[in-house]
CSV table of C-alpha atoms and ligand atoms in Angstrom, one decimal:
chain,number,residue,atom,x,y,z
A,99,UNK,CA,-77.5,-20.3,-96.4
A,100,UNK,CA,-80.7,-21.1,-94.5
A,101,UNK,CA,-82.1,-18.5,-92.1
A,102,UNK,CA,-81.2,-19.0,-88.5
A,103,UNK,CA,-84.0,-18.2,-86.1
A,104,UNK,CA,-82.8,-16.2,-83.1
A,105,UNK,CA,-84.2,-16.7,-79.7
A,106,UNK,CA,-82.0,-14.0,-78.2
A,107,UNK,CA,-80.6,-10.8,-79.6
A,108,UNK,CA,-78.9,-8.7,-76.9
A,109,UNK,CA,-77.9,-5.8,-79.2
A,110,UNK,CA,-80.8,-4.1,-80.8
A,111,UNK,CA,-80.6,-3.5,-84.5
A,112,UNK,CA,-80.9,0.3,-85.4
A,113,UNK,CA,-84.6,0.6,-86.1
A,114,UNK,CA,-86.9,2.7,-88.3
A,115,UNK,CA,-87.4,5.3,-85.5
A,116,UNK,CA,-83.7,6.2,-85.4
A,117,UNK,CA,-83.6,6.6,-89.1
A,118,UNK,CA,-86.7,8.7,-89.3
A,119,UNK,CA,-85.4,11.0,-86.6
A,120,UNK,CA,-82.2,11.5,-88.7
A,121,UNK,CA,-84.2,12.3,-91.8
A,122,UNK,CA,-86.3,14.8,-89.8
A,123,UNK,CA,-83.1,16.6,-88.6
A,124,UNK,CA,-81.8,16.9,-92.3
A,125,UNK,CA,-85.3,18.1,-93.6
A,126,UNK,CA,-85.3,20.7,-90.7
A,127,UNK,CA,-81.9,22.0,-91.6
A,128,UNK,CA,-83.0,22.4,-95.2
A,129,UNK,CA,-86.2,24.2,-94.2
A,130,UNK,CA,-84.0,26.7,-92.3
A,131,UNK,CA,-81.9,27.2,-95.5
A,132,UNK,CA,-85.2,27.9,-97.4
A,133,UNK,CA,-86.4,30.5,-94.9
A,134,UNK,CA,-82.9,32.1,-95.0
A,135,UNK,CA,-83.2,32.3,-98.8
A,136,UNK,CA,-86.6,33.8,-98.6
A,137,UNK,CA,-85.4,36.4,-96.1
A,138,UNK,CA,-82.6,37.3,-98.6
A,139,UNK,CA,-85.3,37.7,-101.2
A,140,UNK,CA,-83.8,35.1,-103.5
A,141,UNK,CA,-85.8,33.6,-106.5
A,142,UNK,CA,-86.1,29.8,-107.0
A,143,UNK,CA,-82.7,29.5,-108.9
A,144,UNK,CA,-81.0,31.4,-106.1
A,145,UNK,CA,-82.7,29.3,-103.5
A,146,UNK,CA,-81.6,26.1,-105.2
A,147,UNK,CA,-78.1,27.5,-105.3
A,148,UNK,CA,-78.2,28.2,-101.6
A,149,UNK,CA,-79.8,24.8,-100.9
A,150,UNK,CA,-77.5,22.6,-103.0
A,151,UNK,CA,-74.6,22.3,-100.5
A,152,UNK,CA,-77.1,21.8,-97.7
A,153,UNK,CA,-78.8,18.9,-99.6
A,154,UNK,CA,-75.5,17.3,-100.4
A,155,UNK,CA,-74.3,17.7,-96.8
A,156,UNK,CA,-77.6,16.3,-95.5
A,157,UNK,CA,-77.5,13.2,-97.8
A,158,UNK,CA,-73.9,12.4,-97.0
A,159,UNK,CA,-74.7,12.8,-93.3
A,160,UNK,CA,-77.6,10.3,-93.6
A,161,UNK,CA,-75.5,7.8,-95.6
A,162,UNK,CA,-72.5,8.3,-93.1
A,163,UNK,CA,-74.7,7.8,-90.0
A,164,UNK,CA,-76.5,4.8,-91.5
A,165,UNK,CA,-73.2,3.1,-92.4
A,166,UNK,CA,-71.8,4.0,-88.9
A,167,UNK,CA,-74.9,2.6,-87.2
A,168,UNK,CA,-74.7,-0.7,-89.2
A,169,UNK,CA,-71.0,-1.0,-88.5
A,170,UNK,CA,-71.4,-0.4,-84.8
A,171,UNK,CA,-74.2,-2.8,-84.7
A,172,UNK,CA,-72.2,-5.6,-86.3
A,173,UNK,CA,-69.2,-4.9,-84.1
A,174,UNK,CA,-71.2,-5.0,-80.9
A,175,UNK,CA,-73.3,-8.0,-82.1
A,176,UNK,CA,-70.2,-10.0,-83.0
A,177,UNK,CA,-69.0,-9.9,-79.4
A,178,UNK,CA,-72.2,-11.3,-78.1
A,179,UNK,CA,-72.0,-14.5,-80.1
A,180,UNK,CA,-70.3,-16.5,-77.4
A,181,UNK,CA,-72.9,-15.5,-74.9
A,182,UNK,CA,-75.7,-16.2,-77.4
A,183,UNK,CA,-74.2,-19.6,-78.2
A,184,UNK,CA,-74.3,-20.5,-74.5
A,185,UNK,CA,-78.0,-19.5,-74.3
A,186,UNK,CA,-78.8,-21.4,-77.4
A,187,UNK,CA,-77.1,-24.6,-76.3
A,188,UNK,CA,-78.2,-24.5,-72.6
A,189,UNK,CA,-81.5,-26.3,-73.1
A,190,UNK,CA,-80.0,-29.0,-75.4
A,191,UNK,CA,-78.9,-32.2,-73.7
A,192,UNK,CA,-78.3,-34.5,-76.7
A,193,UNK,CA,-74.7,-34.3,-77.9
A,194,UNK,CA,-75.3,-34.6,-81.7
A,195,UNK,CA,-78.2,-32.1,-81.6
A,196,UNK,CA,-76.0,-29.6,-79.7
A,197,UNK,CA,-73.2,-30.1,-82.3
A,198,UNK,CA,-75.6,-29.6,-85.2
A,199,UNK,CA,-77.1,-26.4,-83.7
A,200,UNK,CA,-73.7,-25.0,-82.9
A,201,UNK,CA,-72.4,-25.7,-86.4
A,202,UNK,CA,-75.4,-24.0,-88.0
A,203,UNK,CA,-75.3,-20.9,-85.7
A,204,UNK,CA,-71.6,-20.4,-86.0
A,205,UNK,CA,-71.6,-20.7,-89.8
A,206,UNK,CA,-74.5,-18.2,-90.0
A,207,UNK,CA,-73.0,-15.6,-87.6
A,208,UNK,CA,-69.5,-15.7,-89.0
A,209,UNK,CA,-70.6,-15.9,-92.6
A,210,UNK,CA,-68.5,-19.0,-93.0
A,211,UNK,CA,-68.7,-21.2,-96.1
A,212,UNK,CA,-68.5,-24.4,-94.0
A,213,UNK,CA,-68.2,-25.5,-90.4
A,214,UNK,CA,-67.3,-28.9,-88.9
A,215,UNK,CA,-67.6,-29.9,-85.3
A,216,UNK,CA,-65.2,-32.8,-84.7
A,217,UNK,CA,-64.8,-34.9,-81.5
A,218,UNK,CA,-61.8,-37.0,-80.5
A,219,UNK,CA,-62.1,-40.8,-80.4
A,220,UNK,CA,-61.6,-42.6,-77.1
A,221,UNK,CA,-57.8,-43.2,-77.8
A,222,UNK,CA,-57.4,-39.5,-78.5
A,223,UNK,CA,-55.8,-40.1,-82.0
A,224,UNK,CA,-58.6,-39.3,-84.4
A,225,UNK,CA,-60.9,-36.3,-84.8
A,226,UNK,CA,-64.3,-37.6,-86.1
A,227,UNK,CA,-66.8,-35.1,-87.6
A,228,UNK,CA,-70.0,-35.1,-85.5
A,229,UNK,CA,-71.9,-32.3,-87.2
A,230,UNK,CA,-71.3,-30.2,-90.3
A,231,UNK,CA,-72.8,-27.2,-92.0
A,232,UNK,CA,-72.3,-26.0,-95.6
A,233,UNK,CA,-71.6,-29.4,-97.1
A,234,UNK,CA,-73.7,-31.5,-99.5
A,235,UNK,CA,-76.1,-33.9,-97.8
A,236,UNK,CA,-74.5,-37.2,-97.0
A,237,UNK,CA,-71.0,-35.8,-96.7
A,238,UNK,CA,-70.9,-36.4,-93.0
A,239,UNK,CA,-71.4,-40.2,-93.5
A,240,UNK,CA,-68.4,-40.5,-95.8
A,241,UNK,CA,-66.3,-37.6,-94.1
A,242,UNK,CA,-62.8,-38.6,-93.3
A,243,UNK,CA,-61.5,-38.6,-89.8
A,244,UNK,CA,-58.5,-36.4,-89.1
A,245,UNK,CA,-55.5,-38.2,-87.7
A,246,UNK,CA,-54.0,-36.0,-84.9
A,247,UNK,CA,-50.8,-38.0,-84.8
A,248,UNK,CA,-47.7,-35.9,-83.9
A,249,UNK,CA,-48.3,-33.3,-86.7
A,250,UNK,CA,-48.6,-29.5,-86.2
A,251,UNK,CA,-52.4,-29.8,-85.9
A,252,UNK,CA,-52.0,-32.0,-82.8
A,253,UNK,CA,-49.2,-29.9,-81.3
A,254,UNK,CA,-51.1,-26.6,-81.7
A,255,UNK,CA,-54.5,-27.9,-80.7
A,256,UNK,CA,-53.2,-29.8,-77.7
A,257,UNK,CA,-51.6,-26.6,-76.4
A,258,UNK,CA,-55.1,-25.0,-76.6
A,259,UNK,CA,-54.1,-22.7,-79.5
A,260,UNK,CA,-56.0,-21.9,-82.7
A,261,UNK,CA,-54.5,-23.2,-85.9
A,262,UNK,CA,-55.0,-21.1,-89.1
A,263,UNK,CA,-54.3,-22.3,-92.6
A,264,UNK,CA,-54.1,-19.6,-95.2
A,265,UNK,CA,-55.5,-21.9,-97.9
A,266,UNK,CA,-58.0,-24.8,-97.8
A,267,UNK,CA,-56.3,-26.5,-100.7
A,268,UNK,CA,-55.4,-30.0,-99.7
A,269,UNK,CA,-57.3,-29.7,-96.4
A,270,UNK,CA,-59.0,-33.1,-95.6
A,271,UNK,CA,-62.3,-31.5,-94.7
A,272,UNK,CA,-62.5,-28.2,-96.6
A,273,UNK,CA,-60.6,-28.8,-99.9
A,274,UNK,CA,-62.5,-27.7,-103.0
A,275,UNK,CA,-63.5,-24.2,-101.8
A,276,UNK,CA,-62.6,-20.8,-103.3
A,277,UNK,CA,-59.0,-20.0,-104.0
A,278,UNK,CA,-58.5,-17.4,-101.3
A,279,UNK,CA,-60.2,-19.3,-98.6
A,280,UNK,CA,-58.7,-19.9,-95.1
A,281,UNK,CA,-59.4,-22.7,-92.6
A,282,UNK,CA,-59.3,-22.1,-88.8
A,283,UNK,CA,-59.2,-24.9,-86.3
A,284,UNK,CA,-60.4,-23.9,-82.8
A,285,UNK,CA,-59.5,-26.4,-80.0
A,286,UNK,CA,-62.4,-27.6,-77.8
A,287,UNK,CA,-60.8,-28.2,-74.4
A,288,UNK,CA,-62.8,-29.6,-71.4
A,289,UNK,CA,-61.4,-30.3,-68.0
A,290,UNK,CA,-57.9,-29.6,-69.1
A,291,UNK,CA,-58.0,-32.1,-72.1
A,292,UNK,CA,-58.4,-31.6,-75.8
A,293,UNK,CA,-61.8,-33.1,-76.6
A,294,UNK,CA,-62.6,-31.9,-80.1
A,295,UNK,CA,-62.3,-29.1,-82.6
A,296,UNK,CA,-64.4,-26.5,-84.2
A,297,UNK,CA,-63.2,-26.1,-87.8
A,298,UNK,CA,-64.3,-23.2,-90.0
A,299,UNK,CA,-63.7,-22.4,-93.7
A,300,UNK,CA,-64.3,-18.8,-94.7
A,301,UNK,CA,-63.2,-16.2,-97.2
A,302,UNK,CA,-59.6,-15.1,-96.5
A,303,UNK,CA,-60.7,-11.5,-95.8
A,304,UNK,CA,-63.6,-12.4,-93.5
A,305,UNK,CA,-63.0,-10.1,-90.5
A,306,UNK,CA,-64.9,-12.3,-88.1
A,307,UNK,CA,-62.9,-15.4,-88.9
A,308,UNK,CA,-59.8,-13.3,-88.4
A,309,UNK,CA,-60.9,-12.3,-84.9
A,310,UNK,CA,-59.0,-14.8,-82.8
A,311,UNK,CA,-60.4,-13.6,-79.5
A,312,UNK,CA,-64.0,-14.1,-80.8
A,313,UNK,CA,-63.1,-17.6,-82.1
A,314,UNK,CA,-61.4,-18.6,-78.9
A,315,UNK,CA,-64.4,-17.4,-76.8
A,316,UNK,CA,-66.8,-19.4,-79.1
A,317,UNK,CA,-64.5,-22.5,-78.6
A,318,UNK,CA,-64.6,-22.1,-74.8
A,319,UNK,CA,-68.4,-21.9,-74.6
A,320,UNK,CA,-68.9,-24.7,-77.1
A,321,UNK,CA,-66.6,-27.1,-75.3
A,322,UNK,CA,-68.3,-26.4,-72.0
A,323,UNK,CA,-71.7,-27.1,-73.5
A,324,UNK,CA,-70.7,-30.2,-75.4
A,325,UNK,CA,-68.8,-31.6,-72.4
A,326,UNK,CA,-72.0,-31.0,-70.3
A,327,UNK,CA,-74.0,-33.0,-72.9
A,328,UNK,CA,-71.4,-35.9,-72.7
A,329,UNK,CA,-71.5,-35.9,-68.9
A,330,UNK,CA,-75.3,-35.9,-69.0
A,331,UNK,CA,-75.5,-38.7,-71.5
A,332,UNK,CA,-72.9,-40.7,-69.6
A,333,UNK,CA,-74.8,-40.3,-66.3
A,334,UNK,CA,-78.1,-41.3,-68.0
A,335,UNK,CA,-76.5,-44.4,-69.6
A,336,UNK,CA,-75.1,-45.3,-66.2
A,337,UNK,CA,-78.4,-44.9,-64.4
A,338,UNK,CA,-80.1,-47.0,-67.1
A,339,UNK,CA,-77.5,-49.7,-66.6
A,340,UNK,CA,-78.0,-49.6,-62.8
A,341,UNK,CA,-81.7,-49.9,-63.4
A,342,UNK,CA,-81.3,-52.9,-65.6
A,343,UNK,CA,-78.9,-54.5,-63.1
A,344,UNK,CA,-81.4,-53.9,-60.4
A,345,UNK,CA,-84.2,-55.5,-62.5
A,346,UNK,CA,-82.0,-58.5,-63.2
A,347,UNK,CA,-81.2,-58.8,-59.5
A,348,UNK,CA,-84.9,-58.7,-58.6
A,349,UNK,CA,-85.7,-61.3,-61.3
A,350,UNK,CA,-82.9,-63.5,-60.0
A,351,UNK,CA,-84.0,-63.2,-56.4
A,352,UNK,CA,-87.6,-63.8,-57.2
A,353,UNK,CA,-86.8,-67.0,-59.2
A,354,UNK,CA,-84.4,-68.4,-56.7
A,355,UNK,CA,-86.6,-67.7,-53.7
A,356,UNK,CA,-89.6,-69.2,-55.5
A,357,UNK,CA,-87.6,-72.3,-56.5
A,358,UNK,CA,-86.4,-72.7,-52.9
A,359,UNK,CA,-89.8,-72.3,-51.3
A,360,UNK,CA,-91.4,-75.5,-52.5
A,361,UNK,CA,-88.7,-78.0,-51.4
A,362,UNK,CA,-88.3,-76.1,-48.2
A,363,UNK,CA,-92.0,-76.4,-47.4
A,364,UNK,CA,-91.7,-80.2,-47.8
A,365,UNK,CA,-88.6,-80.3,-45.6
A,366,UNK,CA,-90.4,-78.3,-42.9
A,367,UNK,CA,-93.5,-80.5,-43.0
A,368,UNK,CA,-91.5,-83.7,-42.9
A,369,UNK,CA,-89.3,-82.4,-40.0
A,370,UNK,CA,-92.3,-81.2,-38.0
A,371,UNK,CA,-94.0,-84.6,-38.4
A,372,UNK,CA,-90.8,-86.2,-37.2
A,373,UNK,CA,-90.7,-83.8,-34.3
A,374,UNK,CA,-94.3,-84.7,-33.3
A,375,UNK,CA,-93.3,-88.3,-33.4
A,376,UNK,CA,-90.3,-87.7,-31.2
A,377,UNK,CA,-92.4,-85.7,-28.7
A,378,UNK,CA,-94.3,-88.9,-28.1
A,379,UNK,CA,-91.1,-90.8,-27.6
A,380,UNK,CA,-88.0,-89.0,-26.1
A,381,UNK,CA,-87.1,-85.5,-27.2
A,382,UNK,CA,-83.9,-85.6,-25.2
A,383,UNK,CA,-82.6,-88.6,-27.2
A,384,UNK,CA,-79.9,-87.8,-29.8
A,385,UNK,CA,-82.5,-88.4,-32.6
A,386,UNK,CA,-84.9,-86.0,-30.9
A,387,UNK,CA,-82.3,-83.3,-30.6
A,388,UNK,CA,-81.3,-83.7,-34.2
A,389,UNK,CA,-84.9,-83.5,-35.4
A,390,UNK,CA,-85.4,-80.3,-33.3
A,391,UNK,CA,-82.2,-78.9,-34.9
A,392,UNK,CA,-83.6,-79.7,-38.4
A,393,UNK,CA,-86.9,-77.9,-37.6
A,394,UNK,CA,-85.1,-74.8,-36.2
A,395,UNK,CA,-82.8,-74.6,-39.2
A,396,UNK,CA,-85.6,-75.2,-41.7
A,397,UNK,CA,-87.7,-72.5,-40.0
A,398,UNK,CA,-84.8,-70.0,-40.1
A,399,UNK,CA,-84.3,-70.8,-43.8
A,400,UNK,CA,-88.0,-70.4,-44.6
A,401,UNK,CA,-88.2,-67.0,-42.9
A,402,UNK,CA,-85.1,-65.9,-44.9
A,403,UNK,CA,-86.8,-67.2,-48.1
A,404,UNK,CA,-90.0,-65.4,-47.1
A,405,UNK,CA,-87.9,-62.1,-46.7
A,406,UNK,CA,-86.4,-62.7,-50.1
A,407,UNK,CA,-89.7,-63.3,-51.8
A,408,UNK,CA,-91.1,-60.1,-50.1
A,409,UNK,CA,-88.3,-57.8,-51.1
A,410,UNK,CA,-87.7,-59.2,-54.6
A,411,UNK,CA,-91.3,-58.5,-55.7
A,412,UNK,CA,-90.6,-54.9,-55.4
A,413,UNK,CA,-87.7,-53.1,-53.8
A,414,UNK,CA,-90.3,-51.5,-51.5
A,415,UNK,CA,-92.2,-54.1,-49.6
A,416,UNK,CA,-95.9,-53.0,-49.4
A,417,UNK,CA,-98.2,-55.8,-48.3
A,418,UNK,CA,-101.9,-55.2,-47.7
A,419,UNK,CA,-102.6,-54.7,-44.0
A,420,UNK,CA,-105.4,-56.3,-42.1
A,421,UNK,CA,-105.8,-53.9,-39.2
A,422,UNK,CA,-107.0,-55.0,-35.8
A,423,UNK,CA,-107.0,-53.5,-32.3
A,424,UNK,CA,-104.3,-55.2,-30.4
A,425,UNK,CA,-102.6,-54.8,-27.0
A,426,UNK,CA,-99.0,-53.7,-27.5
A,427,UNK,CA,-98.0,-55.7,-24.5
A,428,UNK,CA,-99.5,-58.9,-26.1
A,429,UNK,CA,-97.5,-58.2,-29.3
A,430,UNK,CA,-94.3,-57.8,-27.4
A,431,UNK,CA,-94.9,-60.9,-25.3
A,432,UNK,CA,-95.7,-63.0,-28.4
A,433,UNK,CA,-92.6,-61.9,-30.2
A,434,UNK,CA,-90.4,-62.5,-27.1
A,435,UNK,CA,-91.9,-66.0,-26.8
A,436,UNK,CA,-90.9,-66.8,-30.3
A,437,UNK,CA,-87.2,-65.9,-29.9
A,438,UNK,CA,-87.1,-67.2,-26.3
A,439,UNK,CA,-85.7,-70.7,-27.3
A,440,UNK,CA,-82.8,-69.1,-29.1
A,441,UNK,CA,-82.2,-66.7,-26.3
A,442,UNK,CA,-82.2,-69.5,-23.8
A,443,UNK,CA,-79.8,-71.5,-26.0
A,444,UNK,CA,-77.2,-68.7,-25.7
A,445,UNK,CA,-77.9,-68.2,-21.9
A,446,UNK,CA,-79.1,-64.7,-22.6
A,447,UNK,CA,-82.0,-62.9,-20.9
A,448,UNK,CA,-84.9,-60.8,-22.1
A,449,UNK,CA,-86.6,-58.2,-19.9
A,450,UNK,CA,-90.0,-56.7,-20.8
A,451,UNK,CA,-90.8,-53.3,-19.3
A,452,UNK,CA,-94.1,-51.6,-19.9
A,453,UNK,CA,-95.0,-48.1,-18.6
A,454,UNK,CA,-98.2,-48.1,-20.6
A,455,UNK,CA,-100.0,-51.4,-19.7
A,456,UNK,CA,-103.2,-52.0,-21.6
A,457,UNK,CA,-102.4,-49.6,-24.5
A,458,UNK,CA,-104.0,-50.6,-27.7
A,459,UNK,CA,-102.6,-50.1,-31.2
A,460,UNK,CA,-104.3,-50.6,-34.5
A,461,UNK,CA,-102.0,-52.8,-36.5
A,462,UNK,CA,-101.8,-55.9,-38.7
A,463,UNK,CA,-101.0,-58.4,-35.9
A,464,UNK,CA,-98.8,-60.7,-37.9
A,465,UNK,CA,-96.9,-58.0,-39.8
A,466,UNK,CA,-96.2,-55.9,-36.7
A,467,UNK,CA,-95.1,-59.0,-34.8
A,468,UNK,CA,-92.7,-59.6,-37.7
A,469,UNK,CA,-91.1,-56.2,-37.0
A,470,UNK,CA,-90.6,-57.1,-33.3
A,471,UNK,CA,-89.3,-60.5,-34.2
A,472,UNK,CA,-86.8,-59.1,-36.6
A,473,UNK,CA,-85.5,-56.6,-34.0
A,474,UNK,CA,-85.4,-59.2,-31.2
A,475,UNK,CA,-83.7,-61.9,-33.4
A,476,UNK,CA,-81.1,-59.4,-34.4
A,477,UNK,CA,-80.5,-58.5,-30.8
A,478,UNK,CA,-80.3,-62.2,-29.9
A,479,UNK,CA,-78.0,-62.9,-32.8
A,480,UNK,CA,-75.5,-60.1,-32.3
A,481,UNK,CA,-75.4,-60.2,-28.5
A,482,UNK,CA,-72.7,-62.6,-27.1
A,483,UNK,CA,-73.7,-65.5,-24.9
A,484,UNK,CA,-74.8,-64.4,-21.5
A,485,UNK,CA,-75.9,-61.0,-22.8
A,486,UNK,CA,-79.0,-59.0,-22.0
A,487,UNK,CA,-81.9,-57.7,-24.1
A,488,UNK,CA,-84.5,-55.2,-22.8
A,489,UNK,CA,-87.8,-54.3,-24.5
A,490,UNK,CA,-89.5,-51.3,-23.1
A,491,UNK,CA,-92.8,-49.7,-24.0
A,492,UNK,CA,-94.0,-46.2,-23.2
A,493,UNK,CA,-96.6,-43.7,-24.3
A,494,UNK,CA,-95.7,-40.2,-25.5
A,495,UNK,CA,-97.8,-37.6,-27.4
A,496,UNK,CA,-100.3,-40.2,-28.6
A,497,UNK,CA,-97.6,-42.6,-29.8
A,498,UNK,CA,-96.4,-45.9,-28.4
A,499,UNK,CA,-92.6,-45.9,-28.4
A,500,UNK,CA,-91.0,-49.3,-28.3
A,501,UNK,CA,-87.3,-49.7,-27.5
A,502,UNK,CA,-85.3,-52.9,-28.1
A,503,UNK,CA,-81.8,-52.5,-26.4
A,504,UNK,CA,-79.1,-55.1,-26.2
A,505,UNK,CA,-75.7,-55.6,-24.6
A,506,UNK,CA,-74.1,-56.6,-27.9
A,507,UNK,CA,-71.3,-54.9,-29.9
A,508,UNK,CA,-73.5,-51.9,-31.0
A,509,UNK,CA,-73.6,-50.3,-34.5
A,510,UNK,CA,-70.9,-48.0,-35.9
A,511,UNK,CA,-72.0,-44.5,-36.9
A,512,UNK,CA,-71.3,-45.3,-40.6
A,513,UNK,CA,-73.5,-48.4,-40.4
A,514,UNK,CA,-76.2,-46.5,-38.6
A,515,UNK,CA,-76.8,-44.5,-41.7
A,516,UNK,CA,-77.4,-47.5,-43.9
A,517,UNK,CA,-78.7,-50.5,-42.0
A,518,UNK,CA,-82.3,-49.9,-43.1
A,519,UNK,CA,-81.3,-50.2,-46.8
A,520,UNK,CA,-82.1,-53.6,-48.4
A,521,UNK,CA,-79.1,-56.0,-48.5
A,522,UNK,CA,-76.9,-53.8,-46.3
A,523,UNK,CA,-75.3,-55.8,-43.6
A,524,UNK,CA,-72.1,-53.9,-42.8
A,525,UNK,CA,-69.3,-56.4,-42.2
A,526,UNK,CA,-71.6,-59.0,-40.7
A,527,UNK,CA,-73.0,-62.1,-42.4
A,528,UNK,CA,-76.7,-62.4,-43.2
A,529,UNK,CA,-79.0,-61.1,-46.0
A,530,UNK,CA,-79.4,-57.6,-44.7
A,531,UNK,CA,-83.2,-57.7,-45.3
A,532,UNK,CA,-84.7,-57.8,-41.8
A,533,UNK,CA,-84.4,-54.1,-41.0
A,534,UNK,CA,-85.4,-53.0,-44.5
A,535,UNK,CA,-88.6,-55.1,-44.2
A,536,UNK,CA,-89.2,-53.8,-40.6
A,537,UNK,CA,-88.9,-50.2,-41.9
A,538,UNK,CA,-91.4,-50.7,-44.7
A,539,UNK,CA,-93.9,-52.4,-42.3
A,540,UNK,CA,-93.5,-49.7,-39.6
A,541,UNK,CA,-94.0,-46.9,-42.2
A,542,UNK,CA,-97.1,-48.7,-43.6
A,543,UNK,CA,-98.5,-48.4,-40.0
A,544,UNK,CA,-97.7,-44.6,-40.0
A,545,UNK,CA,-94.9,-45.2,-37.6
A,546,UNK,CA,-91.1,-44.5,-37.5
A,547,UNK,CA,-88.1,-46.7,-36.8
A,548,UNK,CA,-84.6,-45.6,-36.1
A,549,UNK,CA,-81.5,-46.6,-34.2
A,550,UNK,CA,-80.2,-44.4,-31.4
A,551,UNK,CA,-76.7,-43.1,-31.3
A,552,UNK,CA,-75.8,-44.9,-28.1
A,553,UNK,CA,-72.5,-44.0,-26.5
A,554,UNK,CA,-72.8,-46.9,-24.1
A,555,UNK,CA,-72.2,-50.5,-25.1
A,556,UNK,CA,-74.9,-52.3,-27.3
A,557,UNK,CA,-77.5,-51.0,-29.7
A,558,UNK,CA,-80.9,-49.5,-29.2
A,559,UNK,CA,-83.6,-49.6,-31.8
A,560,UNK,CA,-86.8,-47.5,-31.5
A,561,UNK,CA,-90.2,-48.1,-33.2
A,562,UNK,CA,-93.2,-45.8,-32.9
A,563,UNK,CA,-96.8,-46.5,-33.8
A,564,UNK,CA,-99.9,-44.3,-33.2
A,565,UNK,CA,-101.7,-45.4,-30.0
A,566,UNK,CA,-105.4,-46.1,-30.4
A,567,UNK,CA,-107.6,-43.6,-28.5
A,568,UNK,CA,-109.8,-45.5,-26.0
A,569,UNK,CA,-113.5,-45.6,-27.0
A,570,UNK,CA,-114.5,-43.3,-24.1
A,571,UNK,CA,-112.0,-40.6,-25.1
A,572,UNK,CA,-113.0,-40.9,-28.7
A,573,UNK,CA,-116.7,-40.3,-27.8
A,574,UNK,CA,-115.6,-37.1,-25.9
A,575,UNK,CA,-113.5,-35.7,-28.7
A,576,UNK,CA,-116.0,-36.3,-31.5
A,577,UNK,CA,-119.6,-36.3,-30.3
A,578,UNK,CA,-121.8,-38.7,-32.3
A,579,UNK,CA,-123.6,-37.0,-35.1
A,580,UNK,CA,-127.2,-38.0,-35.8
B,732,LIG,P1,-79.6,-59.4,-41.2
B,732,LIG,O1,-80.9,-60.1,-41.3
B,732,LIG,O2,-78.6,-59.8,-42.2
B,732,LIG,O3,-79.2,-59.2,-39.8
B,732,LIG,P2,-80.7,-56.7,-40.9
B,732,LIG,O4,-81.4,-55.9,-42.0
B,732,LIG,O5,-81.6,-57.3,-39.9
B,732,LIG,O6,-80.0,-57.9,-41.7
B,732,LIG,O7,-79.6,-55.9,-40.3
B,732,LIG,C1,-78.7,-55.2,-41.1
B,732,LIG,C2,-77.3,-55.1,-40.3
B,732,LIG,O8,-77.5,-54.2,-39.2
B,732,LIG,C3,-76.8,-56.3,-39.8
B,732,LIG,O9,-76.0,-57.0,-40.8
B,732,LIG,C4,-75.9,-55.8,-38.7
B,732,LIG,O10,-74.7,-55.4,-39.2
B,732,LIG,C5,-76.6,-54.6,-38.2
B,732,LIG,N1,-77.5,-54.9,-36.9
B,732,LIG,C6,-78.8,-55.0,-36.9
B,732,LIG,N2,-79.2,-55.2,-35.6
B,732,LIG,C7,-78.1,-55.2,-34.9
B,732,LIG,C8,-77.9,-55.3,-33.5
B,732,LIG,N3,-78.8,-55.5,-32.6
B,732,LIG,N4,-76.6,-55.2,-33.0
B,732,LIG,C9,-75.6,-55.0,-33.9
B,732,LIG,N5,-75.7,-54.9,-35.2
B,732,LIG,C10,-77.0,-55.0,-35.7
């Protein structure tokens, strides 16, 4: 049997020091006998005569103690095997590797002729060998599976009990061994279910394989470790599957959005040309109104497609920013002007309140406007006709805080947790991308975005962005270096 390298031996083997100490005691006793003989004035023969029983007693003491030490060591060591097995298997995550290691260690510790670790098939009917030790190479490939059926093997193992066969003759796995060999089947039970078996073939008088408590403890530790490996492998496969699905989703979105973009651009251009023509005629005519509707619809579609293109490139949307110093009031006014026609169409109102007029921020104008447009168009969309939207701006601790509040239905506490995730839209229609894109853009500007828990009616979104320190103040804070 190959040597098994131990990484952990909790019981120390009796060492040379202990043995030498014993020898010293015996030699000392004999020296005392010799002095006693000299005192009695005995010659060499007389001395040997006096010494003989002492020598015999000394030798038998040494042999007795040595045997006792070995026995005690083996007894104590045997009961640490379950603990050792746990330590050995803890760092192994792959199920077959853990089975192989366990089979080898257990065969070595218990001095067994052969060990098989078998695992139940999905339908719970067959025990398939996963790892073996003590068999000719290639045996595992052609090893038979054990049918559990309704036989005694199934009954005993399913009750969580050990099954012992006093002979391996006729045994599907162990037949062909010595005449007085026994086979023990230890159930491997995890989360209340029989999952596998640890089968051991050893000499009939092997005291360790007769120790049922030891075998049961080994079975408990082994089933926990193997179940852990299965759970880990299951989780990993699941995560890989999700990753693959996510990749497919991104590919699909990317293809669809790119395919949509080209015809949509043609529609937009044609509709805008038609609108220009209508402006020179009569915009209030039925034709003029229809063309205006086409332009609005097409522009909504192209902004949705742009969102899709942005998010599908990468789940995190990280465009390059072109930073500029911009007045926050201008940004708010521009964004409000863009949604104004939609607001007016629903007889809603927008109020702009600024308590920090003239404050500058360093942002990418178009990208930051996109954040505000996303918030305002949500407010406009979810607020019923005749509703009210307020955008307020204030300065606090070097940050501009922008609040977009509306008199719509508000956002439930469960939705509040998730609305910034891509494609989350609660029970409403839409793509669920606007807020995810707004969050990415705000964070790229070193700002924060959140939705307030508002007890009152409506929702309240907040965005922060660092305020730009006016040039005069900057000069005071950091004097120019020459
Ligand atoms: P969408 O573009 O589909 O509206 P968003 O990411 O902009 O996606 O918003 C995600 C979800 O957050 C919406 O589907 C809606 O349920 C909720 N939501 C966003 N803004 C508001 C708002 N002002 N009032 C009520 N619900 C809102």
